[in-house]
Amino acid sequence: MNRRHCATAAITLVCALTVLASSGQAFAATAAPEPPPSSGAPAVPKKTLEQVRLELDALYRQAASAADAYKLAEEKAEKQSAEIVRLAQETVKVQARVDDLKSRAGAAARVQYQGGGLPPEAQLILTDDPGLFLDGMGRIRQSQKATKDLLGELTRAQADLAAYSKDAGAHWKTLEAHRVKQAAAKKKIDGKIAAARKIEDLLEKEERARLLELERQAEYKAQTTWLSSGALKGIGGAATAQGKKAVRFATAQIGKPYVWGAEGPGSFDCSGLTSQAWSAAGRGIPRTSQEQWRLLPRIDVKDMRPGDLIIYHADASHVGMYIGDGAIVHAPRPGRNVTLAGAGSMTILGVVRPDK
């Protein structure tokens, strides 16, 4: 209950600050003073801070989506690498088996043709001892069956060897394809983040502070709209023991910086935070927000309880952990820290439950 009150107080404080900020001049409608245009050159209107905020939000969301693609390709590449190693180990075992069978088949052939180069059947025909003949025929039949079995086993082992080699080649091609996807996603991530940082670097200190206030205003507006829709009506499910552990872990990371691809302990990205929180609670879940949305059981918003994960945006590019009282803990984006926010402060795609 104390944690619920703390979360409510934190959200209330953010909202109050936002209301105070919005009571003054609206930064979204105010552009920075234009420098005098150079002679003969048309003046280029400077973007408002609200336009800058929207542009940055789009760039960071695109980077987050690319980051999920990168991490998914990385996971698949790791699985392919592990499978290639397994196939290589199996290939070594089967090759040793093939070598042993060939050696045994050669030895059997040498024994079979001993005695002047005549096969055992011919040697028996030449004997005039009926008992020896019958006994020899029995041994010949056994020898023929053993040889047939040996050759059959050799054929199967050689077929297995060829199959392992073929499978290894296919897995290698798939591995290379995933590595190409990784490289493309990494390039896109770096490009989007670099573009966003270039924009932020052009802002003065005061403009950055105003930009942060604009972000808070936008979040507050979205949260109040969500709350006024009655989204929280009837919500009051209690967290499970595992859910409480996940929430404790996630909230303990508040203040740590966002770094894409990070899974702690010093920094996190959004899905790194949620996956590590549930890992700490004893339940492994997919690493990316898109895979969390795709693979974890989905529930209605009205049935949310602390520990559930809220997936955001149409491309499932962001995730936060619901902690109760209409609040989440999440890692927002590069340049921001793990923090509390309103659960409805972004566009909700849906809710998933790791411990269902």
PDB file of C-alpha atoms in Angstrom, residues 112-234:
ATOM      1  CA  GLN A 112      36.369 -63.704 -46.084  1.00  0.00           C
ATOM      2  CA  TYR A 113      38.897 -64.053 -48.869  1.00  0.00           C
ATOM      3  CA  GLN A 114      41.651 -65.767 -46.968  1.00  0.00           C
ATOM      4  CA  GLY A 115      42.731 -69.173 -48.057  1.00  0.00           C
ATOM      5  CA  GLY A 116      44.114 -68.981 -51.558  1.00  0.00           C
ATOM      6  CA  GLY A 117      41.735 -66.253 -52.625  1.00  0.00           C
ATOM      7  CA  LEU A 118      38.733 -68.627 -52.629  1.00  0.00           C
ATOM      8  CA  PRO A 119      35.532 -67.545 -50.900  1.00  0.00           C
ATOM      9  CA  PRO A 120      34.439 -69.668 -47.895  1.00  0.00           C
ATOM     10  CA  GLU A 121      31.616 -71.306 -49.919  1.00  0.00           C
ATOM     11  CA  ALA A 122      34.068 -72.619 -52.502  1.00  0.00           C
ATOM     12  CA  GLN A 123      36.401 -73.895 -49.789  1.00  0.00           C
ATOM     13  CA  LEU A 124      33.535 -75.888 -48.204  1.00  0.00           C
ATOM     14  CA  ILE A 125      32.569 -77.481 -51.508  1.00  0.00           C
ATOM     15  CA  LEU A 126      36.039 -78.944 -51.721  1.00  0.00           C
ATOM     16  CA  THR A 127      35.809 -80.617 -48.306  1.00  0.00           C
ATOM     17  CA  ASP A 128      34.729 -84.258 -48.032  1.00  0.00           C
ATOM     18  CA  ASP A 129      33.701 -83.988 -44.347  1.00  0.00           C
ATOM     19  CA  PRO A 130      29.854 -83.614 -44.108  1.00  0.00           C
ATOM     20  CA  GLY A 131      30.004 -82.402 -40.494  1.00  0.00           C
ATOM     21  CA  LEU A 132      32.587 -79.799 -41.304  1.00  0.00           C
ATOM     22  CA  PHE A 133      30.529 -78.726 -44.322  1.00  0.00           C
ATOM     23  CA  LEU A 134      27.320 -78.207 -42.334  1.00  0.00           C
ATOM     24  CA  ASP A 135      29.124 -76.436 -39.509  1.00  0.00           C
ATOM     25  CA  GLY A 136      30.894 -74.189 -41.972  1.00  0.00           C
ATOM     26  CA  MET A 137      27.679 -73.292 -43.769  1.00  0.00           C
ATOM     27  CA  GLY A 138      26.193 -72.130 -40.491  1.00  0.00           C
ATOM     28  CA  ARG A 139      29.170 -69.894 -39.794  1.00  0.00           C
ATOM     29  CA  ILE A 140      29.054 -68.543 -43.350  1.00  0.00           C
ATOM     30  CA  ARG A 141      25.392 -67.553 -42.970  1.00  0.00           C
ATOM     31  CA  GLN A 142      26.171 -65.788 -39.705  1.00  0.00           C
ATOM     32  CA  SER A 143      29.114 -64.059 -41.312  1.00  0.00           C
ATOM     33  CA  GLN A 144      27.033 -62.968 -44.284  1.00  0.00           C
ATOM     34  CA  LYS A 145      24.340 -61.545 -42.012  1.00  0.00           C
ATOM     35  CA  ALA A 146      26.932 -59.722 -39.924  1.00  0.00           C
ATOM     36  CA  THR A 147      28.504 -58.291 -43.075  1.00  0.00           C
ATOM     37  CA  LYS A 148      25.097 -57.230 -44.413  1.00  0.00           C
ATOM     38  CA  ASP A 149      24.238 -55.568 -41.095  1.00  0.00           C
ATOM     39  CA  LEU A 150      27.622 -53.856 -41.033  1.00  0.00           C
ATOM     40  CA  LEU A 151      27.206 -52.480 -44.546  1.00  0.00           C
ATOM     41  CA  GLY A 152      23.658 -51.349 -43.743  1.00  0.00           C
ATOM     42  CA  GLU A 153      24.884 -49.516 -40.654  1.00  0.00           C
ATOM     43  CA  LEU A 154      27.672 -47.956 -42.689  1.00  0.00           C
ATOM     44  CA  THR A 155      25.173 -46.756 -45.299  1.00  0.00           C
ATOM     45  CA  ARG A 156      22.941 -45.206 -42.619  1.00  0.00           C
ATOM     46  CA  ALA A 157      25.911 -43.522 -40.930  1.00  0.00           C
ATOM     47  CA  GLN A 158      27.059 -42.063 -44.235  1.00  0.00           C
ATOM     48  CA  ALA A 159      23.525 -40.778 -44.883  1.00  0.00           C
ATOM     49  CA  ASP A 160      23.485 -39.162 -41.416  1.00  0.00           C
ATOM     50  CA  LEU A 161      26.831 -37.560 -42.152  1.00  0.00           C
ATOM     51  CA  ALA A 162      25.520 -36.100 -45.405  1.00  0.00           C
ATOM     52  CA  ALA A 163      22.362 -34.821 -43.638  1.00  0.00           C
ATOM     53  CA  TYR A 164      24.358 -33.138 -40.878  1.00  0.00           C
ATOM     54  CA  SER A 165      26.554 -31.486 -43.467  1.00  0.00           C
ATOM     55  CA  LYS A 166      23.517 -30.251 -45.401  1.00  0.00           C
ATOM     56  CA  ASP A 167      21.808 -28.968 -42.239  1.00  0.00           C
ATOM     57  CA  ALA A 168      24.969 -27.181 -41.145  1.00  0.00           C
ATOM     58  CA  GLY A 169      25.148 -25.429 -44.511  1.00  0.00           C
ATOM     59  CA  ALA A 170      21.519 -24.326 -44.260  1.00  0.00           C
ATOM     60  CA  HIS A 171      22.002 -23.027 -40.716  1.00  0.00           C
ATOM     61  CA  TRP A 172      25.112 -21.166 -41.805  1.00  0.00           C
ATOM     62  CA  LYS A 173      23.172 -19.389 -44.566  1.00  0.00           C
ATOM     63  CA  THR A 174      20.450 -18.480 -42.064  1.00  0.00           C
ATOM     64  CA  LEU A 175      23.069 -17.226 -39.622  1.00  0.00           C
ATOM     65  CA  GLU A 176      24.566 -14.972 -42.275  1.00  0.00           C
ATOM     66  CA  ALA A 177      21.093 -13.650 -43.130  1.00  0.00           C
ATOM     67  CA  HIS A 178      20.478 -12.748 -39.482  1.00  0.00           C
ATOM     68  CA  ARG A 179      23.862 -11.031 -39.301  1.00  0.00           C
ATOM     69  CA  VAL A 180      22.955  -8.933 -42.345  1.00  0.00           C
ATOM     70  CA  LYS A 181      19.694  -7.958 -40.618  1.00  0.00           C
ATOM     71  CA  GLN A 182      21.630  -7.095 -37.476  1.00  0.00           C
ATOM     72  CA  ALA A 183      24.004  -4.852 -39.381  1.00  0.00           C
ATOM     73  CA  ALA A 184      21.135  -3.089 -41.163  1.00  0.00           C
ATOM     74  CA  ALA A 185      19.225  -2.551 -37.923  1.00  0.00           C
ATOM     75  CA  LYS A 186      22.362  -1.309 -36.143  1.00  0.00           C
ATOM     76  CA  LYS A 187      22.979   1.186 -38.936  1.00  0.00           C
ATOM     77  CA  LYS A 188      19.406   2.427 -38.690  1.00  0.00           C
ATOM     78  CA  ILE A 189      19.577   2.735 -34.905  1.00  0.00           C
ATOM     79  CA  ASP A 190      22.819   4.689 -35.029  1.00  0.00           C
ATOM     80  CA  GLY A 191      21.451   6.941 -37.757  1.00  0.00           C
ATOM     81  CA  LYS A 192      18.214   7.778 -35.936  1.00  0.00           C
ATOM     82  CA  ILE A 193      19.924   8.392 -32.593  1.00  0.00           C
ATOM     83  CA  ALA A 194      22.627  10.499 -34.250  1.00  0.00           C
ATOM     84  CA  ALA A 195      19.966  12.583 -36.012  1.00  0.00           C
ATOM     85  CA  ALA A 196      18.095  13.092 -32.735  1.00  0.00           C
ATOM     86  CA  ARG A 197      21.242  14.072 -30.839  1.00  0.00           C
ATOM     87  CA  LYS A 198      22.221  16.499 -33.584  1.00  0.00           C
ATOM     88  CA  ILE A 199      18.889  18.260 -33.120  1.00  0.00           C
ATOM     89  CA  GLU A 200      19.246  18.322 -29.326  1.00  0.00           C
ATOM     90  CA  ASP A 201      22.813  19.594 -29.530  1.00  0.00           C
ATOM     91  CA  LEU A 202      21.548  22.693 -31.357  1.00  0.00           C
ATOM     92  CA  LEU A 203      19.269  23.574 -28.459  1.00  0.00           C
ATOM     93  CA  GLU A 204      20.312  26.023 -25.773  1.00  0.00           C
ATOM     94  CA  LYS A 205      20.175  24.968 -22.140  1.00  0.00           C
ATOM     95  CA  GLU A 206      16.952  26.911 -21.591  1.00  0.00           C
ATOM     96  CA  GLU A 207      15.393  25.345 -24.687  1.00  0.00           C
ATOM     97  CA  ARG A 208      16.242  21.861 -23.429  1.00  0.00           C
ATOM     98  CA  ALA A 209      14.516  22.623 -20.147  1.00  0.00           C
ATOM     99  CA  ARG A 210      11.478  23.869 -22.051  1.00  0.00           C
ATOM    100  CA  LEU A 211      11.560  20.769 -24.231  1.00  0.00           C
ATOM    101  CA  LEU A 212      11.440  18.570 -21.136  1.00  0.00           C
ATOM    102  CA  GLU A 213       8.433  20.538 -19.885  1.00  0.00           C
ATOM    103  CA  LEU A 214       6.714  20.052 -23.239  1.00  0.00           C
ATOM    104  CA  GLU A 215       7.275  16.305 -22.942  1.00  0.00           C
ATOM    105  CA  ARG A 216       5.695  16.370 -19.490  1.00  0.00           C
ATOM    106  CA  GLN A 217       2.768  18.411 -20.734  1.00  0.00           C
ATOM    107  CA  ALA A 218       2.129  15.968 -23.572  1.00  0.00           C
ATOM    108  CA  GLU A 219       2.322  13.024 -21.171  1.00  0.00           C
ATOM    109  CA  TYR A 220       0.008  14.728 -18.696  1.00  0.00           C
ATOM    110  CA  LYS A 221      -2.538  15.510 -21.399  1.00  0.00           C
ATOM    111  CA  ALA A 222      -2.522  11.916 -22.647  1.00  0.00           C
ATOM    112  CA  GLN A 223      -2.757  10.562 -19.091  1.00  0.00           C
ATOM    113  CA  THR A 224      -5.686  12.765 -18.083  1.00  0.00           C
ATOM    114  CA  THR A 225      -7.512  11.879 -21.312  1.00  0.00           C
ATOM    115  CA  TRP A 226      -6.941   8.195 -20.585  1.00  0.00           C
ATOM    116  CA  LEU A 227      -8.107   8.503 -16.983  1.00  0.00           C
ATOM    117  CA  SER A 228     -11.198  10.521 -17.949  1.00  0.00           C
ATOM    118  CA  SER A 229     -12.198   7.681 -20.284  1.00  0.00           C
ATOM    119  CA  GLY A 230     -12.778   5.509 -17.219  1.00  0.00           C
ATOM    120  CA  ALA A 231      -9.940   3.172 -18.100  1.00  0.00           C
ATOM    121  CA  LEU A 232      -9.103   2.560 -14.430  1.00  0.00           C
ATOM    122  CA  LYS A 233     -12.685   1.935 -13.368  1.00  0.00           C
ATOM    123  CA  GLY A 234     -12.840  -1.380 -11.572  1.00  0.00           C
TER     124      GLY A 234
END
